[in-house]
Amino acid sequence: MRRTRLHRVAVAALVLLGSWAVAGTPTAGAATPATAPTTSPGLLQAMQRDLGLSAQQAEARLAAERAATAAEPKARAAAGSAYGGSWFDDETGRLTVAVTSGASESTLRAVRTTGATVRTVQHSARQLDTAKARLDSTSAPQGVSGWRVDPKANTVVVDVVRAARSDNDVQRFLAQARAAGPVTVRTVSAPPQTFAAGTVGGDPYYTGNVRCSIGFSVYGGFVTAGHCGQPGAGVSGWDGSYIGTFQGSSFPDNDYAWVSVGSGWWTVPVVLGWGTVPDQLVRGSAVAPVGASVCRSGSTTHWHCGTVLALNETVNYSQGAVHQLTKTSVCAEPGDSGGSFISGDQAQGVTSGGWGNCSGGGETWFQPVNEILNRYGLTLHTA
């Protein structure tokens, strides 16, 4: 029993929660490996459970997603100013790239040459991003839970809490949103909340009376969610021993932080399986496209999987808006904050918040890992 706990300290030291990616350098995500490594059986099991896939289907999907992730930057460059966004289509197993209707035949051919499927749309990604940026510059009422660019719908989607749909402040915000550009309003059942928790048992890290989860190892420490602690706050591990100190933290506006590590704790490029599934090695941080599968590890609910629903979403928490989050269909619960999101063996980000739970379902957002690395000049620890 003692040996098991010591092993968990070694791993928990820096990856208590989930699936953060680890890039070779802090300035860019690592490229997808030329040869696909052996996939963790635990990752496949979680995908089978949460996505309704067979083991063979999960393996095939991961291979297709690796190809789509590698093709996306090439397809974006080929589309140029006609680029309207992209996503992974789970039915075709290919990357779909939206291209504006005025694009030339040579542009369309260049995009298809990358292996992507082309869909013609009215608005470019630049136009949609501009419309979203106008909303980012405004203050939203609490009844508005967030907004994002949806490349498949070729519009900016604004989420409104059902109970607040008729609120005057919400209606005024929606009028401003429609004036900013193409907007679609979606009704959601509950507002977003962060997933920190009070002190309870388990394998967490603690700061004050707050329990959160470790995201990914970096050289010198680990990354996690910003709402879990302020700079200078001390951090202790599952056994109560001192780990280190919050060196940087930002929340709201962003939701990221990093903690220095010492006192006998060390970093490893691993996302924990919690004894339910084998631990997952982290090999890079290539960004998964919309539609790709993604899994999360956290100290409360452990392994759960889903898909990427949106990139660069603004989420309106009660504490204030947080920008550039990625939306997923993965569930989470209090205490999972800061934990890892991983797609295959590529780290994606740290858990920020969401709505719902892992009994009835819900959605979550994560802060992309590459942004955190760039902000603090960190280097992710990779296998």
C-alpha positions as a LaTeX table, in Angstrom:
\begin{tabular}{lrrr}
\hline
Residue & $x$ (\AA) & $y$ (\AA) & $z$ (\AA) \\
\hline
Met1 & 0.00 & 0.00 & 0.00 \\
Arg2 & 2.85 & 2.38 & 0.86 \\
Arg3 & 4.53 & 1.67 & $-2.47$ \\
Thr4 & 1.30 & 2.44 & $-4.34$ \\
Arg5 & 0.90 & 5.77 & $-2.58$ \\
Leu6 & 4.52 & 6.71 & $-3.27$ \\
His7 & 4.01 & 5.96 & $-6.95$ \\
Arg8 & 0.96 & 8.20 & $-6.96$ \\
Val9 & 2.95 & 11.01 & $-5.39$ \\
Ala10 & 5.43 & 10.78 & $-8.22$ \\
Val11 & 2.73 & 10.97 & $-10.81$ \\
Ala12 & 0.32 & 13.18 & $-8.91$ \\
Ala13 & 3.10 & 15.61 & $-8.31$ \\
Leu14 & 2.38 & 17.13 & $-11.63$ \\
Val15 & $-0.52$ & 15.66 & $-13.40$ \\
Leu16 & $-3.23$ & 15.07 & $-10.84$ \\
Leu17 & $-6.05$ & 15.97 & $-13.08$ \\
Gly18 & $-6.15$ & 15.08 & $-16.56$ \\
Ser19 & $-5.03$ & 15.71 & $-20.00$ \\
Trp20 & $-2.86$ & 18.74 & $-20.47$ \\
Ala21 & $-0.57$ & 18.81 & $-23.44$ \\
Val22 & 3.09 & 19.28 & $-23.22$ \\
Ala23 & 4.93 & 21.09 & $-25.97$ \\
Gly24 & 8.62 & 20.83 & $-26.61$ \\
Thr25 & 8.91 & 24.61 & $-26.60$ \\
Pro26 & 6.69 & 27.20 & $-24.96$ \\
Thr27 & 6.19 & 29.20 & $-28.12$ \\
Ala28 & 4.45 & 26.63 & $-30.28$ \\
Gly29 & 2.54 & 23.37 & $-30.03$ \\
Ala30 & 4.50 & 20.25 & $-30.81$ \\
Ala31 & 3.80 & 18.61 & $-34.14$ \\
Thr32 & 1.94 & 15.34 & $-34.32$ \\
Pro33 & 4.46 & 12.47 & $-34.21$ \\
Ala34 & 5.41 & 11.00 & $-37.59$ \\
Thr35 & 4.57 & 7.55 & $-36.31$ \\
Ala36 & 1.51 & 7.13 & $-34.18$ \\
Pro37 & 2.43 & 5.81 & $-30.70$ \\
Thr38 & 0.56 & 2.98 & $-29.08$ \\
Thr39 & $-2.73$ & 4.31 & $-27.72$ \\
Ser40 & $-3.41$ & 3.92 & $-24.01$ \\
Pro41 & $-6.04$ & 1.20 & $-23.40$ \\
Gly42 & $-7.56$ & 3.50 & $-20.79$ \\
Leu43 & $-8.07$ & 6.26 & $-23.33$ \\
Leu44 & $-9.77$ & 3.82 & $-25.68$ \\
Gln45 & $-11.99$ & 2.53 & $-22.85$ \\
Ala46 & $-13.08$ & 6.06 & $-21.95$ \\
Met47 & $-13.86$ & 6.86 & $-25.59$ \\
Gln48 & $-15.90$ & 3.67 & $-25.91$ \\
Arg49 & $-17.87$ & 4.51 & $-22.77$ \\
Asp50 & $-18.50$ & 8.21 & $-23.46$ \\
Leu51 & $-18.67$ & 8.29 & $-27.28$ \\
Gly52 & $-20.39$ & 4.94 & $-27.86$ \\
Leu53 & $-17.55$ & 3.52 & $-29.97$ \\
Ser54 & $-16.03$ & 0.07 & $-30.29$ \\
Ala55 & $-12.31$ & $-0.28$ & $-29.61$ \\
Gln56 & $-11.66$ & $-0.51$ & $-33.36$ \\
Gln57 & $-13.77$ & 2.58 & $-34.04$ \\
Ala58 & $-11.95$ & 4.53 & $-31.33$ \\
Glu59 & $-8.55$ & 3.60 & $-32.82$ \\
Ala60 & $-9.74$ & 4.58 & $-36.32$ \\
Arg61 & $-11.12$ & 7.88 & $-35.06$ \\
Leu62 & $-7.88$ & 8.81 & $-33.31$ \\
Ala63 & $-5.92$ & 8.07 & $-36.49$ \\
Ala64 & $-8.32$ & 10.19 & $-38.56$ \\
Glu65 & $-8.12$ & 13.02 & $-36.04$ \\
Arg66 & $-4.32$ & 12.98 & $-36.14$ \\
Ala67 & $-4.49$ & 13.38 & $-39.91$ \\
Ala68 & $-7.06$ & 16.20 & $-39.66$ \\
Thr69 & $-5.02$ & 18.03 & $-37.04$ \\
Ala70 & $-1.94$ & 17.87 & $-39.27$ \\
Ala71 & $-3.91$ & 19.03 & $-42.34$ \\
Glu72 & $-5.63$ & 22.02 & $-40.68$ \\
Pro73 & $-2.80$ & 24.60 & $-40.82$ \\
Lys74 & $-2.05$ & 23.64 & $-44.45$ \\
Ala75 & $-5.71$ & 23.95 & $-45.43$ \\
Arg76 & $-6.01$ & 27.30 & $-43.65$ \\
Ala77 & $-2.99$ & 28.63 & $-45.53$ \\
Ala78 & $-4.34$ & 27.32 & $-48.84$ \\
Ala79 & $-7.71$ & 29.04 & $-48.32$ \\
Gly80 & $-6.11$ & 32.38 & $-47.51$ \\
Ser81 & $-8.56$ & 35.26 & $-47.08$ \\
Ala82 & $-11.41$ & 32.94 & $-48.17$ \\
Tyr83 & $-10.96$ & 30.76 & $-45.06$ \\
Gly84 & $-14.22$ & 30.41 & $-43.13$ \\
Gly85 & $-13.20$ & 27.99 & $-40.36$ \\
Ser86 & $-12.76$ & 24.21 & $-40.08$ \\
Trp87 & $-13.91$ & 21.17 & $-38.12$ \\
Phe88 & $-13.49$ & 17.40 & $-37.93$ \\
Asp89 & $-16.44$ & 15.53 & $-39.44$ \\
Asp90 & $-16.92$ & 12.31 & $-37.49$ \\
Glu91 & $-19.10$ & 10.81 & $-40.23$ \\
Thr92 & $-16.54$ & 11.20 & $-43.03$ \\
Gly93 & $-13.49$ & 10.99 & $-40.79$ \\
Arg94 & $-12.00$ & 14.04 & $-42.52$ \\
Leu95 & $-11.33$ & 17.71 & $-41.91$ \\
Thr96 & $-13.98$ & 20.01 & $-43.41$ \\
Val97 & $-12.87$ & 23.52 & $-44.37$ \\
Ala98 & $-15.35$ & 26.35 & $-44.95$ \\
Val99 & $-14.45$ & 28.62 & $-47.89$ \\
Thr100 & $-16.32$ & 31.77 & $-48.93$ \\
Ser101 & $-18.40$ & 31.62 & $-52.09$ \\
Gly102 & $-16.16$ & 34.04 & $-53.99$ \\
Ala103 & $-13.09$ & 31.81 & $-53.78$ \\
Ser104 & $-11.40$ & 30.86 & $-57.04$ \\
Glu105 & $-11.27$ & 27.32 & $-58.42$ \\
Ser106 & $-7.51$ & 27.27 & $-57.84$ \\
Thr107 & $-8.08$ & 28.07 & $-54.16$ \\
Leu108 & $-10.64$ & 25.27 & $-53.84$ \\
Arg109 & $-8.26$ & 22.82 & $-55.48$ \\
Ala110 & $-5.44$ & 23.88 & $-53.17$ \\
Val111 & $-7.59$ & 23.25 & $-50.10$ \\
Arg112 & $-8.72$ & 19.84 & $-51.35$ \\
Thr113 & $-5.10$ & 18.90 & $-52.04$ \\
Thr114 & $-4.48$ & 18.96 & $-48.28$ \\
Gly115 & $-7.01$ & 16.14 & $-47.89$ \\
Ala116 & $-9.80$ & 18.37 & $-46.57$ \\
Thr117 & $-13.41$ & 18.49 & $-47.73$ \\
Val118 & $-14.61$ & 21.94 & $-48.84$ \\
Arg119 & $-17.89$ & 23.61 & $-47.83$ \\
Thr120 & $-18.93$ & 26.95 & $-49.34$ \\
Val121 & $-20.13$ & 29.61 & $-46.88$ \\
Gln122 & $-21.13$ & 33.28 & $-46.90$ \\
His123 & $-18.90$ & 34.74 & $-44.20$ \\
Ser124 & $-15.13$ & 34.44 & $-43.77$ \\
Ala125 & $-13.51$ & 33.54 & $-40.48$ \\
Arg126 & $-12.13$ & 37.07 & $-40.31$ \\
Gln127 & $-15.63$ & 38.56 & $-40.55$ \\
Leu128 & $-16.95$ & 36.23 & $-37.84$ \\
Asp129 & $-13.95$ & 36.87 & $-35.59$ \\
Thr130 & $-14.49$ & 40.62 & $-35.99$ \\
Ala131 & $-18.14$ & 40.29 & $-34.98$ \\
Lys132 & $-17.15$ & 38.24 & $-31.92$ \\
Ala133 & $-14.46$ & 40.76 & $-30.98$ \\
Arg134 & $-17.11$ & 43.50 & $-30.91$ \\
Leu135 & $-19.06$ & 41.45 & $-28.36$ \\
Asp136 & $-15.87$ & 40.84 & $-26.36$ \\
Ser137 & $-15.52$ & 44.60 & $-25.93$ \\
Thr138 & $-18.94$ & 44.86 & $-24.26$ \\
Ser139 & $-20.17$ & 43.89 & $-20.80$ \\
Ala140 & $-22.72$ & 41.07 & $-20.84$ \\
Pro141 & $-25.50$ & 40.53 & $-18.28$ \\
Gln142 & $-25.49$ & 37.32 & $-16.23$ \\
Gly143 & $-28.29$ & 35.86 & $-18.34$ \\
Val144 & $-25.85$ & 35.60 & $-21.26$ \\
Ser145 & $-23.59$ & 32.61 & $-20.60$ \\
Gly146 & $-21.16$ & 33.07 & $-23.51$ \\
Trp147 & $-20.55$ & 33.50 & $-27.22$ \\
Arg148 & $-18.34$ & 31.95 & $-29.88$ \\
Val149 & $-17.79$ & 31.55 & $-33.61$ \\
Asp150 & $-19.43$ & 28.39 & $-34.98$ \\
Pro151 & $-17.68$ & 27.53 & $-38.27$ \\
Lys152 & $-20.24$ & 24.85 & $-39.20$ \\
Ala153 & $-23.16$ & 27.28 & $-38.85$ \\
Asn154 & $-21.04$ & 30.15 & $-40.24$ \\
Thr155 & $-22.29$ & 32.49 & $-37.53$ \\
Val156 & $-21.57$ & 33.82 & $-34.05$ \\
Val157 & $-23.59$ & 31.82 & $-31.51$ \\
Val158 & $-24.74$ & 33.57 & $-28.33$ \\
Asp159 & $-25.86$ & 31.32 & $-25.47$ \\
Val160 & $-28.65$ & 32.65 & $-23.23$ \\
Val161 & $-29.86$ & 30.99 & $-20.02$ \\
Arg162 & $-33.46$ & 29.89 & $-20.58$ \\
Ala163 & $-34.81$ & 31.56 & $-17.43$ \\
Ala164 & $-33.29$ & 34.91 & $-18.46$ \\
Arg165 & $-34.32$ & 34.91 & $-22.13$ \\
Ser166 & $-36.92$ & 37.68 & $-21.65$ \\
Asp167 & $-34.74$ & 39.81 & $-19.35$ \\
Asn168 & $-34.46$ & 43.39 & $-20.61$ \\
Asp169 & $-30.67$ & 43.52 & $-20.22$ \\
Val170 & $-30.34$ & 40.25 & $-22.13$ \\
Gln171 & $-32.55$ & 41.55 & $-24.92$ \\
Arg172 & $-30.47$ & 44.74 & $-25.18$ \\
Phe173 & $-27.27$ & 42.66 & $-25.40$ \\
Leu174 & $-28.78$ & 40.49 & $-28.15$ \\
Ala175 & $-29.76$ & 43.59 & $-30.12$ \\
Gln176 & $-26.14$ & 44.79 & $-29.88$ \\
Ala177 & $-24.92$ & 41.36 & $-30.91$ \\
Arg178 & $-27.11$ & 41.24 & $-34.02$ \\
Ala179 & $-25.89$ & 44.69 & $-35.01$ \\
Ala180 & $-22.28$ & 43.46 & $-34.77$ \\
Gly181 & $-22.67$ & 40.73 & $-37.40$ \\
Pro182 & $-24.30$ & 37.36 & $-38.17$ \\
Val183 & $-25.62$ & 36.02 & $-34.86$ \\
Thr184 & $-27.63$ & 32.96 & $-33.81$ \\
Val185 & $-29.10$ & 32.72 & $-30.29$ \\
Arg186 & $-29.03$ & 29.37 & $-28.48$ \\
Thr187 & $-30.88$ & 28.67 & $-25.23$ \\
Val188 & $-29.04$ & 26.75 & $-22.49$ \\
Ser189 & $-30.45$ & 25.29 & $-19.29$ \\
Ala190 & $-27.93$ & 26.65 & $-16.77$ \\
Pro191 & $-25.22$ & 29.31 & $-16.44$ \\
Pro192 & $-21.52$ & 28.32 & $-16.43$ \\
Gln193 & $-19.62$ & 27.93 & $-13.18$ \\
Thr194 & $-16.04$ & 27.14 & $-12.25$ \\
Phe195 & $-15.25$ & 23.68 & $-10.89$ \\
Ala196 & $-13.22$ & 24.40 & $-7.76$ \\
Ala197 & $-14.35$ & 22.66 & $-4.57$ \\
Gly198 & $-13.98$ & 22.81 & $-0.82$ \\
Thr199 & $-11.48$ & 20.56 & 0.92 \\
Val200 & $-12.42$ & 16.88 & 0.61 \\
Gly201 & $-10.54$ & 13.58 & 0.36 \\
Gly202 & $-8.91$ & 12.26 & $-2.80$ \\
Asp203 & $-5.76$ & 13.03 & $-4.75$ \\
Pro204 & $-6.05$ & 16.79 & $-5.30$ \\
Tyr205 & $-3.95$ & 19.81 & $-4.64$ \\
Tyr206 & $-5.09$ & 22.34 & $-2.10$ \\
Thr207 & $-4.72$ & 26.05 & $-1.66$ \\
Gly208 & $-6.49$ & 27.41 & 1.39 \\
Asn209 & $-9.85$ & 25.63 & 1.59 \\
Val210 & $-10.03$ & 25.14 & $-2.19$ \\
Arg211 & $-9.38$ & 21.82 & $-3.95$ \\
Cys212 & $-8.46$ & 21.79 & $-7.62$ \\
Ser213 & $-6.64$ & 19.45 & $-10.01$ \\
Ile214 & $-3.19$ & 19.57 & $-11.54$ \\
Gly215 & $-3.18$ & 20.08 & $-15.28$ \\
Phe216 & 0.14 & 19.38 & $-17.00$ \\
Ser217 & 3.76 & 19.22 & $-15.98$ \\
Val218 & 6.09 & 21.98 & $-17.13$ \\
Tyr219 & 9.78 & 22.19 & $-16.34$ \\
Gly220 & 9.82 & 23.69 & $-12.87$ \\
Gly221 & 6.18 & 23.16 & $-12.01$ \\
Phe222 & 2.70 & 22.57 & $-13.37$ \\
Val223 & $-0.11$ & 24.52 & $-15.04$ \\
Thr224 & $-3.67$ & 24.73 & $-13.78$ \\
Ala225 & $-6.71$ & 27.02 & $-13.64$ \\
Gly226 & $-6.32$ & 30.66 & $-12.58$ \\
His227 & $-9.44$ & 30.71 & $-10.41$ \\
Cys228 & $-7.85$ & 28.13 & $-8.10$ \\
Gly229 & $-5.29$ & 30.51 & $-6.54$ \\
Gln230 & $-3.57$ & 33.90 & $-6.57$ \\
Pro231 & 0.17 & 34.57 & $-7.04$ \\
Gly232 & 2.03 & 33.82 & $-3.82$ \\
Ala233 & $-0.52$ & 31.30 & $-2.53$ \\
Gly234 & 0.99 & 28.10 & $-1.15$ \\
Val235 & $-0.04$ & 24.70 & $-2.53$ \\
Ser236 & $-0.14$ & 21.34 & $-0.77$ \\
Gly237 & $-0.60$ & 17.86 & $-2.22$ \\
Trp238 & $-2.94$ & 14.96 & $-1.49$ \\
Asp239 & $-0.93$ & 14.04 & 1.61 \\
Gly240 & $-0.86$ & 17.58 & 2.99 \\
Ser241 & 2.83 & 18.11 & 2.19 \\
Tyr242 & 4.00 & 21.36 & 0.64 \\
Ile243 & 4.31 & 21.31 & $-3.17$ \\
Gly244 & 5.11 & 24.88 & $-4.14$ \\
Thr245 & 3.65 & 28.33 & $-4.81$ \\
Phe246 & 1.44 & 29.99 & $-7.42$ \\
Gln247 & 3.93 & 31.98 & $-9.51$ \\
Gly248 & 1.40 & 33.46 & $-11.93$ \\
Ser249 & $-2.39$ & 33.52 & $-12.15$ \\
Ser250 & $-5.08$ & 35.27 & $-14.19$ \\
Phe251 & $-8.86$ & 35.16 & $-13.63$ \\
Pro252 & $-11.21$ & 36.43 & $-14.99$ \\
Asp253 & $-10.35$ & 37.60 & $-18.55$ \\
Asn254 & $-8.20$ & 34.44 & $-18.62$ \\
Asp255 & $-8.32$ & 31.29 & $-16.51$ \\
Tyr256 & $-4.77$ & 30.02 & $-16.21$ \\
Ala257 & $-1.99$ & 29.75 & $-13.64$ \\
Trp258 & 1.27 & 27.99 & $-12.98$ \\
Val259 & 2.69 & 26.61 & $-9.75$ \\
Ser260 & 6.38 & 26.08 & $-8.98$ \\
Val261 & 7.31 & 22.67 & $-7.57$ \\
Gly262 & 9.86 & 21.66 & $-4.96$ \\
Ser263 & 10.12 & 20.01 & $-1.54$ \\
Gly264 & 10.62 & 16.52 & $-2.99$ \\
Trp265 & 7.90 & 16.77 & $-5.64$ \\
Trp266 & 8.86 & 16.43 & $-9.29$ \\
Thr267 & 7.28 & 16.63 & $-12.74$ \\
Val268 & 6.29 & 13.83 & $-15.11$ \\
Pro269 & 4.69 & 13.97 & $-18.61$ \\
Val270 & 1.66 & 11.91 & $-17.58$ \\
Val271 & $-2.11$ & 12.25 & $-17.25$ \\
Leu272 & $-3.40$ & 10.07 & $-14.41$ \\
Gly273 & $-5.71$ & 7.13 & $-14.98$ \\
Trp274 & $-6.63$ & 6.92 & $-11.28$ \\
Gly275 & $-6.23$ & 3.15 & $-11.20$ \\
Thr276 & $-9.28$ & 2.80 & $-13.44$ \\
Val277 & $-7.37$ & 3.21 & $-16.72$ \\
Pro278 & $-3.62$ & 3.18 & $-17.43$ \\
Asp279 & $-1.87$ & 6.53 & $-17.19$ \\
Gln280 & $-1.55$ & 8.46 & $-20.46$ \\
Leu281 & 1.78 & 9.85 & $-21.69$ \\
Val282 & 1.74 & 13.38 & $-23.11$ \\
Arg283 & 3.72 & 13.74 & $-26.35$ \\
Gly284 & 2.76 & 17.19 & $-27.69$ \\
Ser285 & 0.18 & 19.95 & $-27.85$ \\
Ala286 & $-1.13$ & 20.05 & $-31.42$ \\
Val287 & $-4.56$ & 21.70 & $-31.34$ \\
Ala288 & $-7.49$ & 19.36 & $-32.06$ \\
Pro289 & $-10.11$ & 20.79 & $-34.47$ \\
Val290 & $-13.79$ & 21.27 & $-33.74$ \\
Gly291 & $-15.49$ & 17.86 & $-33.85$ \\
Ala292 & $-12.44$ & 15.91 & $-32.63$ \\
Ser293 & $-12.65$ & 13.64 & $-29.60$ \\
Val294 & $-11.17$ & 14.90 & $-26.35$ \\
Cys295 & $-10.87$ & 13.35 & $-22.87$ \\
Arg296 & $-10.53$ & 14.93 & $-19.45$ \\
Ser297 & $-8.95$ & 13.72 & $-16.22$ \\
Gly298 & $-9.85$ & 15.28 & $-12.88$ \\
Ser299 & $-9.57$ & 14.58 & $-9.17$ \\
Thr300 & $-13.34$ & 14.35 & $-8.69$ \\
Thr301 & $-14.72$ & 12.51 & $-11.72$ \\
His302 & $-11.53$ & 11.00 & $-13.19$ \\
Trp303 & $-11.71$ & 10.02 & $-16.91$ \\
His304 & $-14.48$ & 11.25 & $-19.19$ \\
Cys305 & $-14.56$ & 11.87 & $-22.94$ \\
Gly306 & $-16.54$ & 13.85 & $-25.49$ \\
Thr307 & $-15.89$ & 16.10 & $-28.48$ \\
Val308 & $-14.62$ & 19.62 & $-29.12$ \\
Leu309 & $-17.67$ & 21.84 & $-29.73$ \\
Ala310 & $-16.09$ & 25.27 & $-30.32$ \\
Leu311 & $-12.82$ & 27.18 & $-30.20$ \\
Asn312 & $-12.20$ & 30.73 & $-28.94$ \\
Glu313 & $-15.42$ & 31.05 & $-26.95$ \\
Thr314 & $-16.05$ & 33.87 & $-24.48$ \\
Val315 & $-17.67$ & 32.52 & $-21.29$ \\
Asn316 & $-19.52$ & 34.90 & $-18.98$ \\
Tyr317 & $-18.96$ & 33.57 & $-15.43$ \\
Ser318 & $-20.44$ & 35.39 & $-12.45$ \\
Gln319 & $-16.92$ & 36.62 & $-11.64$ \\
Gly320 & $-16.50$ & 38.11 & $-15.14$ \\
Ala321 & $-15.94$ & 37.11 & $-18.75$ \\
Val322 & $-13.12$ & 34.72 & $-19.72$ \\
His323 & $-11.93$ & 34.76 & $-23.33$ \\
Gln324 & $-10.45$ & 32.26 & $-25.80$ \\
Leu325 & $-11.79$ & 29.12 & $-24.10$ \\
Thr326 & $-12.50$ & 25.84 & $-25.90$ \\
Lys327 & $-15.96$ & 24.32 & $-25.43$ \\
Thr328 & $-16.47$ & 20.54 & $-25.12$ \\
Ser329 & $-19.23$ & 18.01 & $-24.50$ \\
Val330 & $-17.22$ & 16.41 & $-21.66$ \\
Cys331 & $-18.77$ & 16.50 & $-18.18$ \\
Ala332 & $-17.04$ & 17.75 & $-15.02$ \\
Glu333 & $-17.81$ & 18.49 & $-11.38$ \\
Pro334 & $-16.42$ & 20.64 & $-8.53$ \\
Gly335 & $-12.79$ & 19.77 & $-7.82$ \\
Asp336 & $-12.03$ & 19.00 & $-11.50$ \\
Ser337 & $-10.91$ & 22.61 & $-12.13$ \\
Gly338 & $-7.40$ & 22.87 & $-13.52$ \\
Gly339 & $-7.35$ & 19.26 & $-14.72$ \\
Ser340 & $-6.13$ & 17.95 & $-18.05$ \\
Phe341 & $-7.85$ & 17.84 & $-21.43$ \\
Ile342 & $-6.11$ & 15.59 & $-23.95$ \\
Ser343 & $-6.87$ & 14.45 & $-27.50$ \\
Gly344 & $-5.05$ & 11.23 & $-28.28$ \\
Asp345 & $-1.62$ & 11.97 & $-26.79$ \\
Gln346 & $-1.78$ & 15.71 & $-27.55$ \\
Ala347 & $-2.43$ & 18.05 & $-24.60$ \\
Gln348 & $-5.21$ & 20.54 & $-25.20$ \\
Gly349 & $-5.83$ & 22.57 & $-22.04$ \\
Val350 & $-6.82$ & 22.84 & $-18.39$ \\
Thr351 & $-10.39$ & 22.63 & $-17.10$ \\
Ser352 & $-11.99$ & 26.02 & $-16.48$ \\
Gly353 & $-15.70$ & 25.47 & $-15.82$ \\
Gly354 & $-19.02$ & 24.41 & $-17.29$ \\
Trp355 & $-22.53$ & 23.40 & $-16.39$ \\
Gly356 & $-24.17$ & 20.11 & $-15.41$ \\
Asn357 & $-22.43$ & 17.06 & $-13.92$ \\
Cys358 & $-21.28$ & 13.56 & $-14.80$ \\
Ser359 & $-24.56$ & 11.96 & $-13.75$ \\
Gly360 & $-26.95$ & 13.99 & $-15.88$ \\
Gly361 & $-24.53$ & 15.36 & $-18.47$ \\
Gly362 & $-23.25$ & 18.82 & $-19.26$ \\
Glu363 & $-20.63$ & 20.86 & $-21.10$ \\
Thr364 & $-17.22$ & 22.21 & $-20.09$ \\
Trp365 & $-14.64$ & 24.76 & $-21.22$ \\
Phe366 & $-10.87$ & 24.57 & $-21.01$ \\
Gln367 & $-8.11$ & 27.16 & $-21.28$ \\
Pro368 & $-5.82$ & 26.12 & $-24.17$ \\
Val369 & $-2.44$ & 24.95 & $-22.92$ \\
Asn370 & $-0.33$ & 26.65 & $-25.59$ \\
Glu371 & $-1.63$ & 30.06 & $-24.53$ \\
Ile372 & $-0.49$ & 29.40 & $-20.96$ \\
Leu373 & 2.95 & 28.30 & $-22.08$ \\
Asn374 & 3.36 & 31.40 & $-24.21$ \\
Arg375 & 2.11 & 33.73 & $-21.48$ \\
Tyr376 & 4.58 & 32.54 & $-18.85$ \\
Gly377 & 7.43 & 31.33 & $-21.06$ \\
Leu378 & 7.04 & 27.75 & $-19.85$ \\
Thr379 & 8.15 & 24.49 & $-21.48$ \\
Leu380 & 5.85 & 21.52 & $-21.18$ \\
His381 & 7.30 & 18.23 & $-20.02$ \\
Thr382 & 6.72 & 15.65 & $-22.79$ \\
Ala383 & 7.43 & 11.96 & $-23.16$ \\
\hline
\end{tabular}
